Amino acid sequence: MKILHTSDIHIKEYKDDKWNTLVKLLNIGKQEKIDVFAICGDLFDKDFNAEELRPKVQNVFSNNGFDIILLPGNHDSISYQKGYFFGDDVILLNIFDEYKEYDNICIWGLPFEPMERKDVLTKLRLLGKKLNPEKINILLYHGELLDAVFSRKDFGDEGIERYMPVMLSDFEKLNLHYVLAGHFHSKFDIRQIGPNRYFVYPGSPISIKKSEIGRRKINIF
């Protein structure tokens, strides 16, 4: 299986630079013959942007030849309500502990909710009880890794608030092979949870603020 992992596109308007970045990424997915296109939060800059753009998104999220898995972030946390349709290719992981299974792989979602660290740990413990040890388990997550020494500006205009904070050690005893994360904008960042187990921030595929400089990246594996 081949997965393209991105996050934090923050689309505001049809055919703005962020929209065009999304279309470019979909084309990369086709060229790379991926099976799954995972967006780990903040596809939209605001929930009302999602409401306005949904008809346009339905078009580009159909007939791509791969699944598109959407996870809510802190900017679009209520955009994916039950019954909302975003395209024929779309799978919404907007409820905790829902998953999509592909042969020997399970992709799980931990969608963004305003919560303290202790509450995140409770959810991770519950998730750990559901993970199949005979499967490759991948978690999609949108929030803040406390181990990382990031500046607040690396997360965009988020101020001093904490966003579903976790530490690498929180995942050590869980049967998770990959944590595909979103929320961190500035650069691609990968950290090892254990042997052949990784936590990955792809960074924003387009600069959201002028201070976000450097080459933009995505994660394909």
mmCIF file with all atom_site columns, C-alpha atoms in Angstrom:
data_model
loop_
_atom_site.group_PDB
_atom_site.id
_atom_site.type_symbol
_atom_site.label_atom_id
_atom_site.label_alt_id
_atom_site.label_comp_id
_atom_site.label_asym_id
_atom_site.label_entity_id
_atom_site.label_seq_id
_atom_site.pdbx_PDB_ins_code
_atom_site.Cartn_x
_atom_site.Cartn_y
_atom_site.Cartn_z
_atom_site.occupancy
_atom_site.B_iso_or_equiv
_atom_site.pdbx_formal_charge
_atom_site.auth_seq_id
_atom_site.auth_comp_id
_atom_site.auth_asym_id
_atom_site.auth_atom_id
_atom_site.pdbx_PDB_model_num
ATOM 1   C CA . MET A 1 1   ? 0.000   0.000  0.000   1.00 0.00 ? 1   MET A CA 1
ATOM 2   C CA . LYS A 1 2   ? 1.156   3.524  -0.817  1.00 0.00 ? 2   LYS A CA 1
ATOM 3   C CA . ILE A 1 3   ? -0.002  6.510  1.267   1.00 0.00 ? 3   ILE A CA 1
ATOM 4   C CA . LEU A 1 4   ? 0.297   10.253 0.693   1.00 0.00 ? 4   LEU A CA 1
ATOM 5   C CA . HIS A 1 5   ? 0.138   12.117 4.010   1.00 0.00 ? 5   HIS A CA 1
ATOM 6   C CA . THR A 1 6   ? -0.392  15.871 4.294   1.00 0.00 ? 6   THR A CA 1
ATOM 7   C CA . SER A 1 7   ? -2.175  18.382 6.540   1.00 0.00 ? 7   SER A CA 1
ATOM 8   C CA . ASP A 1 8   ? -2.835  22.051 7.246   1.00 0.00 ? 8   ASP A CA 1
ATOM 9   C CA . ILE A 1 9   ? -3.706  23.319 3.782   1.00 0.00 ? 9   ILE A CA 1
ATOM 10  C CA . HIS A 1 10  ? -6.099  25.927 5.247   1.00 0.00 ? 10  HIS A CA 1
ATOM 11  C CA . ILE A 1 11  ? -8.198  26.523 2.132   1.00 0.00 ? 11  ILE A CA 1
ATOM 12  C CA . LYS A 1 12  ? -10.246 29.726 2.213   1.00 0.00 ? 12  LYS A CA 1
ATOM 13  C CA . GLU A 1 13  ? -11.490 30.274 -1.337  1.00 0.00 ? 13  GLU A CA 1
ATOM 14  C CA . TYR A 1 14  ? -12.054 28.379 -4.559  1.00 0.00 ? 14  TYR A CA 1
ATOM 15  C CA . LYS A 1 15  ? -8.965  28.541 -6.779  1.00 0.00 ? 15  LYS A CA 1
ATOM 16  C CA . ASP A 1 16  ? -6.853  30.459 -4.262  1.00 0.00 ? 16  ASP A CA 1
ATOM 17  C CA . ASP A 1 17  ? -3.250  29.337 -3.823  1.00 0.00 ? 17  ASP A CA 1
ATOM 18  C CA . LYS A 1 18  ? -4.223  26.817 -1.142  1.00 0.00 ? 18  LYS A CA 1
ATOM 19  C CA . TRP A 1 19  ? -6.929  25.331 -3.371  1.00 0.00 ? 19  TRP A CA 1
ATOM 20  C CA . ASN A 1 20  ? -4.462  25.050 -6.224  1.00 0.00 ? 20  ASN A CA 1
ATOM 21  C CA . THR A 1 21  ? -2.040  23.294 -3.875  1.00 0.00 ? 21  THR A CA 1
ATOM 22  C CA . LEU A 1 22  ? -4.717  20.718 -3.056  1.00 0.00 ? 22  LEU A CA 1
ATOM 23  C CA . VAL A 1 23  ? -5.311  20.061 -6.759  1.00 0.00 ? 23  VAL A CA 1
ATOM 24  C CA . LYS A 1 24  ? -1.564  19.728 -7.311  1.00 0.00 ? 24  LYS A CA 1
ATOM 25  C CA . LEU A 1 25  ? -1.326  17.178 -4.476  1.00 0.00 ? 25  LEU A CA 1
ATOM 26  C CA . LEU A 1 26  ? -4.177  15.144 -5.947  1.00 0.00 ? 26  LEU A CA 1
ATOM 27  C CA . ASN A 1 27  ? -2.314  15.058 -9.252  1.00 0.00 ? 27  ASN A CA 1
ATOM 28  C CA . ILE A 1 28  ? 0.844   13.928 -7.452  1.00 0.00 ? 28  ILE A CA 1
ATOM 29  C CA . GLY A 1 29  ? -1.219  11.163 -5.873  1.00 0.00 ? 29  GLY A CA 1
ATOM 30  C CA . LYS A 1 30  ? -2.302  9.980  -9.313  1.00 0.00 ? 30  LYS A CA 1
ATOM 31  C CA . GLN A 1 31  ? 1.242   10.130 -10.676 1.00 0.00 ? 31  GLN A CA 1
ATOM 32  C CA . GLU A 1 32  ? 2.573   8.184  -7.686  1.00 0.00 ? 32  GLU A CA 1
ATOM 33  C CA . LYS A 1 33  ? -0.258  5.629  -7.952  1.00 0.00 ? 33  LYS A CA 1
ATOM 34  C CA . ILE A 1 34  ? -1.117  5.941  -4.276  1.00 0.00 ? 34  ILE A CA 1
ATOM 35  C CA . ASP A 1 35  ? -3.862  3.972  -2.548  1.00 0.00 ? 35  ASP A CA 1
ATOM 36  C CA . VAL A 1 36  ? -4.675  6.466  0.217   1.00 0.00 ? 36  VAL A CA 1
ATOM 37  C CA . PHE A 1 37  ? -4.516  10.267 0.407   1.00 0.00 ? 37  PHE A CA 1
ATOM 38  C CA . ALA A 1 38  ? -4.624  11.237 4.109   1.00 0.00 ? 38  ALA A CA 1
ATOM 39  C CA . ILE A 1 39  ? -5.287  14.826 5.210   1.00 0.00 ? 39  ILE A CA 1
ATOM 40  C CA . CYS A 1 40  ? -4.622  15.051 8.952   1.00 0.00 ? 40  CYS A CA 1
ATOM 41  C CA . GLY A 1 41  ? -6.633  18.116 9.852   1.00 0.00 ? 41  GLY A CA 1
ATOM 42  C CA . ASP A 1 42  ? -7.169  21.736 8.801   1.00 0.00 ? 42  ASP A CA 1
ATOM 43  C CA . LEU A 1 43  ? -7.965  21.135 5.161   1.00 0.00 ? 43  LEU A CA 1
ATOM 44  C CA . PHE A 1 44  ? -10.132 24.245 5.585   1.00 0.00 ? 44  PHE A CA 1
ATOM 45  C CA . ASP A 1 45  ? -9.142  27.434 7.380   1.00 0.00 ? 45  ASP A CA 1
ATOM 46  C CA . LYS A 1 46  ? -12.566 27.837 8.977   1.00 0.00 ? 46  LYS A CA 1
ATOM 47  C CA . ASP A 1 47  ? -15.713 25.747 9.227   1.00 0.00 ? 47  ASP A CA 1
ATOM 48  C CA . PHE A 1 48  ? -17.671 28.226 7.081   1.00 0.00 ? 48  PHE A CA 1
ATOM 49  C CA . ASN A 1 49  ? -15.051 27.773 4.334   1.00 0.00 ? 49  ASN A CA 1
ATOM 50  C CA . ALA A 1 50  ? -15.889 24.066 4.315   1.00 0.00 ? 50  ALA A CA 1
ATOM 51  C CA . GLU A 1 51  ? -19.597 24.850 4.041   1.00 0.00 ? 51  GLU A CA 1
ATOM 52  C CA . GLU A 1 52  ? -19.065 27.218 1.106   1.00 0.00 ? 52  GLU A CA 1
ATOM 53  C CA . LEU A 1 53  ? -16.585 25.021 -0.738  1.00 0.00 ? 53  LEU A CA 1
ATOM 54  C CA . ARG A 1 54  ? -18.209 21.620 -0.248  1.00 0.00 ? 54  ARG A CA 1
ATOM 55  C CA . PRO A 1 55  ? -19.784 21.488 -3.768  1.00 0.00 ? 55  PRO A CA 1
ATOM 56  C CA . LYS A 1 56  ? -16.399 22.250 -5.350  1.00 0.00 ? 56  LYS A CA 1
ATOM 57  C CA . VAL A 1 57  ? -14.615 19.766 -3.096  1.00 0.00 ? 57  VAL A CA 1
ATOM 58  C CA . GLN A 1 58  ? -17.083 17.051 -4.078  1.00 0.00 ? 58  GLN A CA 1
ATOM 59  C CA . ASN A 1 59  ? -15.881 17.367 -7.663  1.00 0.00 ? 59  ASN A CA 1
ATOM 60  C CA . VAL A 1 60  ? -12.142 17.139 -6.995  1.00 0.00 ? 60  VAL A CA 1
ATOM 61  C CA . PHE A 1 61  ? -12.602 14.414 -4.367  1.00 0.00 ? 61  PHE A CA 1
ATOM 62  C CA . SER A 1 62  ? -14.294 12.039 -6.818  1.00 0.00 ? 62  SER A CA 1
ATOM 63  C CA . ASN A 1 63  ? -12.890 9.615  -9.417  1.00 0.00 ? 63  ASN A CA 1
ATOM 64  C CA . ASN A 1 64  ? -9.252  9.924  -8.347  1.00 0.00 ? 64  ASN A CA 1
ATOM 65  C CA . GLY A 1 65  ? -8.576  6.198  -8.138  1.00 0.00 ? 65  GLY A CA 1
ATOM 66  C CA . PHE A 1 66  ? -7.652  6.282  -4.447  1.00 0.00 ? 66  PHE A CA 1
ATOM 67  C CA . ASP A 1 67  ? -9.342  6.827  -1.090  1.00 0.00 ? 67  ASP A CA 1
ATOM 68  C CA . ILE A 1 68  ? -9.167  10.269 0.515   1.00 0.00 ? 68  ILE A CA 1
ATOM 69  C CA . ILE A 1 69  ? -9.263  10.078 4.307   1.00 0.00 ? 69  ILE A CA 1
ATOM 70  C CA . LEU A 1 70  ? -10.183 13.303 6.093   1.00 0.00 ? 70  LEU A CA 1
ATOM 71  C CA . LEU A 1 71  ? -9.517  13.973 9.776   1.00 0.00 ? 71  LEU A CA 1
ATOM 72  C CA . PRO A 1 72  ? -10.902 17.074 11.535  1.00 0.00 ? 72  PRO A CA 1
ATOM 73  C CA . GLY A 1 73  ? -8.356  19.594 12.825  1.00 0.00 ? 73  GLY A CA 1
ATOM 74  C CA . ASN A 1 74  ? -8.778  22.506 15.207  1.00 0.00 ? 74  ASN A CA 1
ATOM 75  C CA . HIS A 1 75  ? -9.691  24.881 12.349  1.00 0.00 ? 75  HIS A CA 1
ATOM 76  C CA . ASP A 1 76  ? -12.307 22.592 10.764  1.00 0.00 ? 76  ASP A CA 1
ATOM 77  C CA . SER A 1 77  ? -13.377 20.502 13.748  1.00 0.00 ? 77  SER A CA 1
ATOM 78  C CA . ILE A 1 78  ? -17.118 20.736 13.039  1.00 0.00 ? 78  ILE A CA 1
ATOM 79  C CA . SER A 1 79  ? -16.924 20.720 9.235   1.00 0.00 ? 79  SER A CA 1
ATOM 80  C CA . TYR A 1 80  ? -17.520 16.999 8.838   1.00 0.00 ? 80  TYR A CA 1
ATOM 81  C CA . GLN A 1 81  ? -20.923 16.418 10.378  1.00 0.00 ? 81  GLN A CA 1
ATOM 82  C CA . LYS A 1 82  ? -22.835 13.188 9.839   1.00 0.00 ? 82  LYS A CA 1
ATOM 83  C CA . GLY A 1 83  ? -24.536 13.217 6.457   1.00 0.00 ? 83  GLY A CA 1
ATOM 84  C CA . TYR A 1 84  ? -22.192 15.769 4.869   1.00 0.00 ? 84  TYR A CA 1
ATOM 85  C CA . PHE A 1 85  ? -20.886 14.551 1.525   1.00 0.00 ? 85  PHE A CA 1
ATOM 86  C CA . PHE A 1 86  ? -17.404 15.563 0.371   1.00 0.00 ? 86  PHE A CA 1
ATOM 87  C CA . GLY A 1 87  ? -16.960 13.313 -2.658  1.00 0.00 ? 87  GLY A CA 1
ATOM 88  C CA . ASP A 1 88  ? -17.124 9.694  -3.792  1.00 0.00 ? 88  ASP A CA 1
ATOM 89  C CA . ASP A 1 89  ? -13.516 9.015  -2.749  1.00 0.00 ? 89  ASP A CA 1
ATOM 90  C CA . VAL A 1 90  ? -13.859 10.428 0.769   1.00 0.00 ? 90  VAL A CA 1
ATOM 91  C CA . ILE A 1 91  ? -13.740 8.501  4.021   1.00 0.00 ? 91  ILE A CA 1
ATOM 92  C CA . LEU A 1 92  ? -14.361 10.612 7.133   1.00 0.00 ? 92  LEU A CA 1
ATOM 93  C CA . LEU A 1 93  ? -12.637 9.626  10.362  1.00 0.00 ? 93  LEU A CA 1
ATOM 94  C CA . ASN A 1 94  ? -14.549 12.163 12.425  1.00 0.00 ? 94  ASN A CA 1
ATOM 95  C CA . ILE A 1 95  ? -15.486 9.892  15.332  1.00 0.00 ? 95  ILE A CA 1
ATOM 96  C CA . PHE A 1 96  ? -12.905 8.567  17.774  1.00 0.00 ? 96  PHE A CA 1
ATOM 97  C CA . ASP A 1 97  ? -11.823 4.930  17.267  1.00 0.00 ? 97  ASP A CA 1
ATOM 98  C CA . GLU A 1 98  ? -13.392 4.598  13.817  1.00 0.00 ? 98  GLU A CA 1
ATOM 99  C CA . TYR A 1 99  ? -11.054 2.970  11.336  1.00 0.00 ? 99  TYR A CA 1
ATOM 100 C CA . LYS A 1 100 ? -10.668 1.941  7.722   1.00 0.00 ? 100 LYS A CA 1
ATOM 101 C CA . GLU A 1 101 ? -9.267  -1.530 7.048   1.00 0.00 ? 101 GLU A CA 1
ATOM 102 C CA . TYR A 1 102 ? -7.141  -2.513 4.047   1.00 0.00 ? 102 TYR A CA 1
ATOM 103 C CA . ASP A 1 103 ? -6.054  -6.172 4.105   1.00 0.00 ? 103 ASP A CA 1
ATOM 104 C CA . ASN A 1 104 ? -3.379  -6.195 6.847   1.00 0.00 ? 104 ASN A CA 1
ATOM 105 C CA . ILE A 1 105 ? -3.548  -2.434 7.547   1.00 0.00 ? 105 ILE A CA 1
ATOM 106 C CA . CYS A 1 106 ? -5.936  -0.501 9.788   1.00 0.00 ? 106 CYS A CA 1
ATOM 107 C CA . ILE A 1 107 ? -6.040  3.297  9.637   1.00 0.00 ? 107 ILE A CA 1
ATOM 108 C CA . TRP A 1 108 ? -7.488  4.874  12.781  1.00 0.00 ? 108 TRP A CA 1
ATOM 109 C CA . GLY A 1 109 ? -8.527  8.448  13.527  1.00 0.00 ? 109 GLY A CA 1
ATOM 110 C CA . LEU A 1 110 ? -8.081  10.656 16.579  1.00 0.00 ? 110 LEU A CA 1
ATOM 111 C CA . PRO A 1 111 ? -9.980  13.760 15.406  1.00 0.00 ? 111 PRO A CA 1
ATOM 112 C CA . PHE A 1 112 ? -9.332  17.075 17.086  1.00 0.00 ? 112 PHE A CA 1
ATOM 113 C CA . GLU A 1 113 ? -11.373 18.016 20.141  1.00 0.00 ? 113 GLU A CA 1
ATOM 114 C CA . PRO A 1 114 ? -10.595 20.722 22.709  1.00 0.00 ? 114 PRO A CA 1
ATOM 115 C CA . MET A 1 115 ? -9.205  18.642 25.571  1.00 0.00 ? 115 MET A CA 1
ATOM 116 C CA . GLU A 1 116 ? -6.433  18.510 28.131  1.00 0.00 ? 116 GLU A CA 1
ATOM 117 C CA . ARG A 1 117 ? -3.548  16.086 28.019  1.00 0.00 ? 117 ARG A CA 1
ATOM 118 C CA . LYS A 1 118 ? -5.099  13.724 30.584  1.00 0.00 ? 118 LYS A CA 1
ATOM 119 C CA . ASP A 1 119 ? -8.152  13.343 28.358  1.00 0.00 ? 119 ASP A CA 1
ATOM 120 C CA . VAL A 1 120 ? -5.993  12.589 25.327  1.00 0.00 ? 120 VAL A CA 1
ATOM 121 C CA . LEU A 1 121 ? -4.214  9.890  27.341  1.00 0.00 ? 121 LEU A CA 1
ATOM 122 C CA . THR A 1 122 ? -7.565  8.360  28.262  1.00 0.00 ? 122 THR A CA 1
ATOM 123 C CA . LYS A 1 123 ? -8.508  8.145  24.585  1.00 0.00 ? 123 LYS A CA 1
ATOM 124 C CA . LEU A 1 124 ? -5.144  6.595  23.695  1.00 0.00 ? 124 LEU A CA 1
ATOM 125 C CA . ARG A 1 125 ? -5.590  3.947  26.390  1.00 0.00 ? 125 ARG A CA 1
ATOM 126 C CA . LEU A 1 126 ? -9.033  3.104  25.003  1.00 0.00 ? 126 LEU A CA 1
ATOM 127 C CA . LEU A 1 127 ? -7.595  2.971  21.498  1.00 0.00 ? 127 LEU A CA 1
ATOM 128 C CA . GLY A 1 128 ? -4.828  0.637  22.642  1.00 0.00 ? 128 GLY A CA 1
ATOM 129 C CA . LYS A 1 129 ? -7.410  -1.939 23.695  1.00 0.00 ? 129 LYS A CA 1
ATOM 130 C CA . LYS A 1 130 ? -8.934  -1.962 20.213  1.00 0.00 ? 130 LYS A CA 1
ATOM 131 C CA . LEU A 1 131 ? -5.754  -2.278 18.121  1.00 0.00 ? 131 LEU A CA 1
ATOM 132 C CA . ASN A 1 132 ? -5.306  -5.638 16.434  1.00 0.00 ? 132 ASN A CA 1
ATOM 133 C CA . PRO A 1 133 ? -1.738  -6.864 17.115  1.00 0.00 ? 133 PRO A CA 1
ATOM 134 C CA . GLU A 1 134 ? -1.811  -8.858 13.889  1.00 0.00 ? 134 GLU A CA 1
ATOM 135 C CA . LYS A 1 135 ? -2.386  -5.726 11.790  1.00 0.00 ? 135 LYS A CA 1
ATOM 136 C CA . ILE A 1 136 ? -0.233  -2.759 10.816  1.00 0.00 ? 136 ILE A CA 1
ATOM 137 C CA . ASN A 1 137 ? -1.957  0.054  12.702  1.00 0.00 ? 137 ASN A CA 1
ATOM 138 C CA . ILE A 1 138 ? -1.721  3.673  11.568  1.00 0.00 ? 138 ILE A CA 1
ATOM 139 C CA . LEU A 1 139 ? -3.150  6.567  13.591  1.00 0.00 ? 139 LEU A CA 1
ATOM 140 C CA . LEU A 1 140 ? -4.166  9.899  12.061  1.00 0.00 ? 140 LEU A CA 1
ATOM 141 C CA . TYR A 1 141 ? -3.828  12.651 14.671  1.00 0.00 ? 141 TYR A CA 1
ATOM 142 C CA . HIS A 1 142 ? -4.070  16.447 14.781  1.00 0.00 ? 142 HIS A CA 1
ATOM 143 C CA . GLY A 1 143 ? -2.367  18.118 17.698  1.00 0.00 ? 143 GLY A CA 1
ATOM 144 C CA . GLU A 1 144 ? 0.806   19.087 19.471  1.00 0.00 ? 144 GLU A CA 1
ATOM 145 C CA . LEU A 1 145 ? 3.833   16.906 20.222  1.00 0.00 ? 145 LEU A CA 1
ATOM 146 C CA . LEU A 1 146 ? 5.322   18.212 23.466  1.00 0.00 ? 146 LEU A CA 1
ATOM 147 C CA . ASP A 1 147 ? 8.686   16.482 22.927  1.00 0.00 ? 147 ASP A CA 1
ATOM 148 C CA . ALA A 1 148 ? 9.343   18.716 19.944  1.00 0.00 ? 148 ALA A CA 1
ATOM 149 C CA . VAL A 1 149 ? 11.064  22.032 20.546  1.00 0.00 ? 149 VAL A CA 1
ATOM 150 C CA . PHE A 1 150 ? 8.894   24.151 18.282  1.00 0.00 ? 150 PHE A CA 1
ATOM 151 C CA . SER A 1 151 ? 8.195   27.857 18.381  1.00 0.00 ? 151 SER A CA 1
ATOM 152 C CA . ARG A 1 152 ? 4.524   28.816 18.762  1.00 0.00 ? 152 ARG A CA 1
ATOM 153 C CA . LYS A 1 153 ? 4.727   30.462 15.334  1.00 0.00 ? 153 LYS A CA 1
ATOM 154 C CA . ASP A 1 154 ? 5.450   27.025 13.838  1.00 0.00 ? 154 ASP A CA 1
ATOM 155 C CA . PHE A 1 155 ? 1.776   26.192 14.370  1.00 0.00 ? 155 PHE A CA 1
ATOM 156 C CA . GLY A 1 156 ? 0.373   29.278 12.645  1.00 0.00 ? 156 GLY A CA 1
ATOM 157 C CA . ASP A 1 157 ? -1.828  31.767 14.499  1.00 0.00 ? 157 ASP A CA 1
ATOM 158 C CA . GLU A 1 158 ? -2.633  29.506 17.430  1.00 0.00 ? 158 GLU A CA 1
ATOM 159 C CA . GLY A 1 159 ? -1.499  31.690 20.343  1.00 0.00 ? 159 GLY A CA 1
ATOM 160 C CA . ILE A 1 160 ? -0.492  29.994 23.596  1.00 0.00 ? 160 ILE A CA 1
ATOM 161 C CA . GLU A 1 161 ? -3.290  27.424 23.799  1.00 0.00 ? 161 GLU A CA 1
ATOM 162 C CA . ARG A 1 162 ? -2.358  23.728 23.819  1.00 0.00 ? 162 ARG A CA 1
ATOM 163 C CA . TYR A 1 163 ? -3.957  21.489 21.191  1.00 0.00 ? 163 TYR A CA 1
ATOM 164 C CA . MET A 1 164 ? -4.519  17.850 22.162  1.00 0.00 ? 164 MET A CA 1
ATOM 165 C CA . PRO A 1 165 ? -0.940  17.590 23.519  1.00 0.00 ? 165 PRO A CA 1
ATOM 166 C CA . VAL A 1 166 ? 0.900   14.254 23.460  1.00 0.00 ? 166 VAL A CA 1
ATOM 167 C CA . MET A 1 167 ? 4.410   12.926 24.023  1.00 0.00 ? 167 MET A CA 1
ATOM 168 C CA . LEU A 1 168 ? 6.216   10.200 22.092  1.00 0.00 ? 168 LEU A CA 1
ATOM 169 C CA . SER A 1 169 ? 6.215   8.035  25.210  1.00 0.00 ? 169 SER A CA 1
ATOM 170 C CA . ASP A 1 170 ? 2.395   7.988  25.075  1.00 0.00 ? 170 ASP A CA 1
ATOM 171 C CA . PHE A 1 171 ? 2.633   5.762  21.996  1.00 0.00 ? 171 PHE A CA 1
ATOM 172 C CA . GLU A 1 172 ? 5.458   3.442  23.071  1.00 0.00 ? 172 GLU A CA 1
ATOM 173 C CA . LYS A 1 173 ? 3.246   0.692  24.475  1.00 0.00 ? 173 LYS A CA 1
ATOM 174 C CA . LEU A 1 174 ? 0.566   0.963  21.806  1.00 0.00 ? 174 LEU A CA 1
ATOM 175 C CA . ASN A 1 175 ? 0.580   -1.320 18.796  1.00 0.00 ? 175 ASN A CA 1
ATOM 176 C CA . LEU A 1 176 ? 0.918   1.628  16.422  1.00 0.00 ? 176 LEU A CA 1
ATOM 177 C CA . HIS A 1 177 ? 3.411   1.514  13.578  1.00 0.00 ? 177 HIS A CA 1
ATOM 178 C CA . TYR A 1 178 ? 2.873   5.080  12.389  1.00 0.00 ? 178 TYR A CA 1
ATOM 179 C CA . VAL A 1 179 ? 1.323   8.240  13.804  1.00 0.00 ? 179 VAL A CA 1
ATOM 180 C CA . LEU A 1 180 ? 0.559   10.514 10.866  1.00 0.00 ? 180 LEU A CA 1
ATOM 181 C CA . ALA A 1 181 ? 0.096   13.941 12.391  1.00 0.00 ? 181 ALA A CA 1
ATOM 182 C CA . GLY A 1 182 ? -1.049  17.431 11.535  1.00 0.00 ? 182 GLY A CA 1
ATOM 183 C CA . HIS A 1 183 ? -0.977  20.893 13.172  1.00 0.00 ? 183 HIS A CA 1
ATOM 184 C CA . PHE A 1 184 ? 2.744   21.717 12.843  1.00 0.00 ? 184 PHE A CA 1
ATOM 185 C CA . HIS A 1 185 ? 3.260   23.987 9.822   1.00 0.00 ? 185 HIS A CA 1
ATOM 186 C CA . SER A 1 186 ? 6.887   24.933 9.427   1.00 0.00 ? 186 SER A CA 1
ATOM 187 C CA . LYS A 1 187 ? 8.717   21.855 8.188   1.00 0.00 ? 187 LYS A CA 1
ATOM 188 C CA . PHE A 1 188 ? 8.738   18.099 7.739   1.00 0.00 ? 188 PHE A CA 1
ATOM 189 C CA . ASP A 1 189 ? 9.553   16.453 11.069  1.00 0.00 ? 189 ASP A CA 1
ATOM 190 C CA . ILE A 1 190 ? 9.891   12.723 11.781  1.00 0.00 ? 190 ILE A CA 1
ATOM 191 C CA . ARG A 1 191 ? 10.571  11.106 15.161  1.00 0.00 ? 191 ARG A CA 1
ATOM 192 C CA . GLN A 1 192 ? 11.025  7.507  16.174  1.00 0.00 ? 192 GLN A CA 1
ATOM 193 C CA . ILE A 1 193 ? 8.577   5.962  18.623  1.00 0.00 ? 193 ILE A CA 1
ATOM 194 C CA . GLY A 1 194 ? 10.391  2.623  18.661  1.00 0.00 ? 194 GLY A CA 1
ATOM 195 C CA . PRO A 1 195 ? 12.035  0.187  16.245  1.00 0.00 ? 195 PRO A CA 1
ATOM 196 C CA . ASN A 1 196 ? 10.461  0.778  12.816  1.00 0.00 ? 196 ASN A CA 1
ATOM 197 C CA . ARG A 1 197 ? 7.736   2.939  14.380  1.00 0.00 ? 197 ARG A CA 1
ATOM 198 C CA . TYR A 1 198 ? 7.420   6.635  13.579  1.00 0.00 ? 198 TYR A CA 1
ATOM 199 C CA . PHE A 1 199 ? 5.616   9.884  14.388  1.00 0.00 ? 199 PHE A CA 1
ATOM 200 C CA . VAL A 1 200 ? 5.512   12.188 11.337  1.00 0.00 ? 200 VAL A CA 1
ATOM 201 C CA . TYR A 1 201 ? 4.549   15.824 10.831  1.00 0.00 ? 201 TYR A CA 1
ATOM 202 C CA . PRO A 1 202 ? 4.613   16.591 7.084   1.00 0.00 ? 202 PRO A CA 1
ATOM 203 C CA . GLY A 1 203 ? 4.354   20.347 7.630   1.00 0.00 ? 203 GLY A CA 1
ATOM 204 C CA . SER A 1 204 ? 2.038   22.498 5.537   1.00 0.00 ? 204 SER A CA 1
ATOM 205 C CA . PRO A 1 205 ? 2.372   21.838 1.786   1.00 0.00 ? 205 PRO A CA 1
ATOM 206 C CA . ILE A 1 206 ? 2.082   25.600 1.242   1.00 0.00 ? 206 ILE A CA 1
ATOM 207 C CA . SER A 1 207 ? 3.201   28.459 3.475   1.00 0.00 ? 207 SER A CA 1
ATOM 208 C CA . ILE A 1 208 ? 0.254   29.677 5.536   1.00 0.00 ? 208 ILE A CA 1
ATOM 209 C CA . LYS A 1 209 ? 2.123   32.679 6.975   1.00 0.00 ? 209 LYS A CA 1
ATOM 210 C CA . LYS A 1 210 ? 5.011   34.714 5.576   1.00 0.00 ? 210 LYS A CA 1
ATOM 211 C CA . SER A 1 211 ? 7.207   33.457 8.426   1.00 0.00 ? 211 SER A CA 1
ATOM 212 C CA . GLU A 1 212 ? 6.811   29.866 7.184   1.00 0.00 ? 212 GLU A CA 1
ATOM 213 C CA . ILE A 1 213 ? 9.754   29.707 4.841   1.00 0.00 ? 213 ILE A CA 1
ATOM 214 C CA . GLY A 1 214 ? 11.683  26.877 3.263   1.00 0.00 ? 214 GLY A CA 1
ATOM 215 C CA . ARG A 1 215 ? 10.802  24.095 0.901   1.00 0.00 ? 215 ARG A CA 1
ATOM 216 C CA . ARG A 1 216 ? 7.350   22.584 1.398   1.00 0.00 ? 216 ARG A CA 1
ATOM 217 C CA . LYS A 1 217 ? 7.024   18.805 1.654   1.00 0.00 ? 217 LYS A CA 1
ATOM 218 C CA . ILE A 1 218 ? 4.561   15.934 1.872   1.00 0.00 ? 218 ILE A CA 1
ATOM 219 C CA . ASN A 1 219 ? 4.992   12.416 3.215   1.00 0.00 ? 219 ASN A CA 1
ATOM 220 C CA . ILE A 1 220 ? 4.690   9.511  0.752   1.00 0.00 ? 220 ILE A CA 1
ATOM 221 C CA . PHE A 1 221 ? 5.470   5.999  1.900   1.00 0.00 ? 221 PHE A CA 1
#
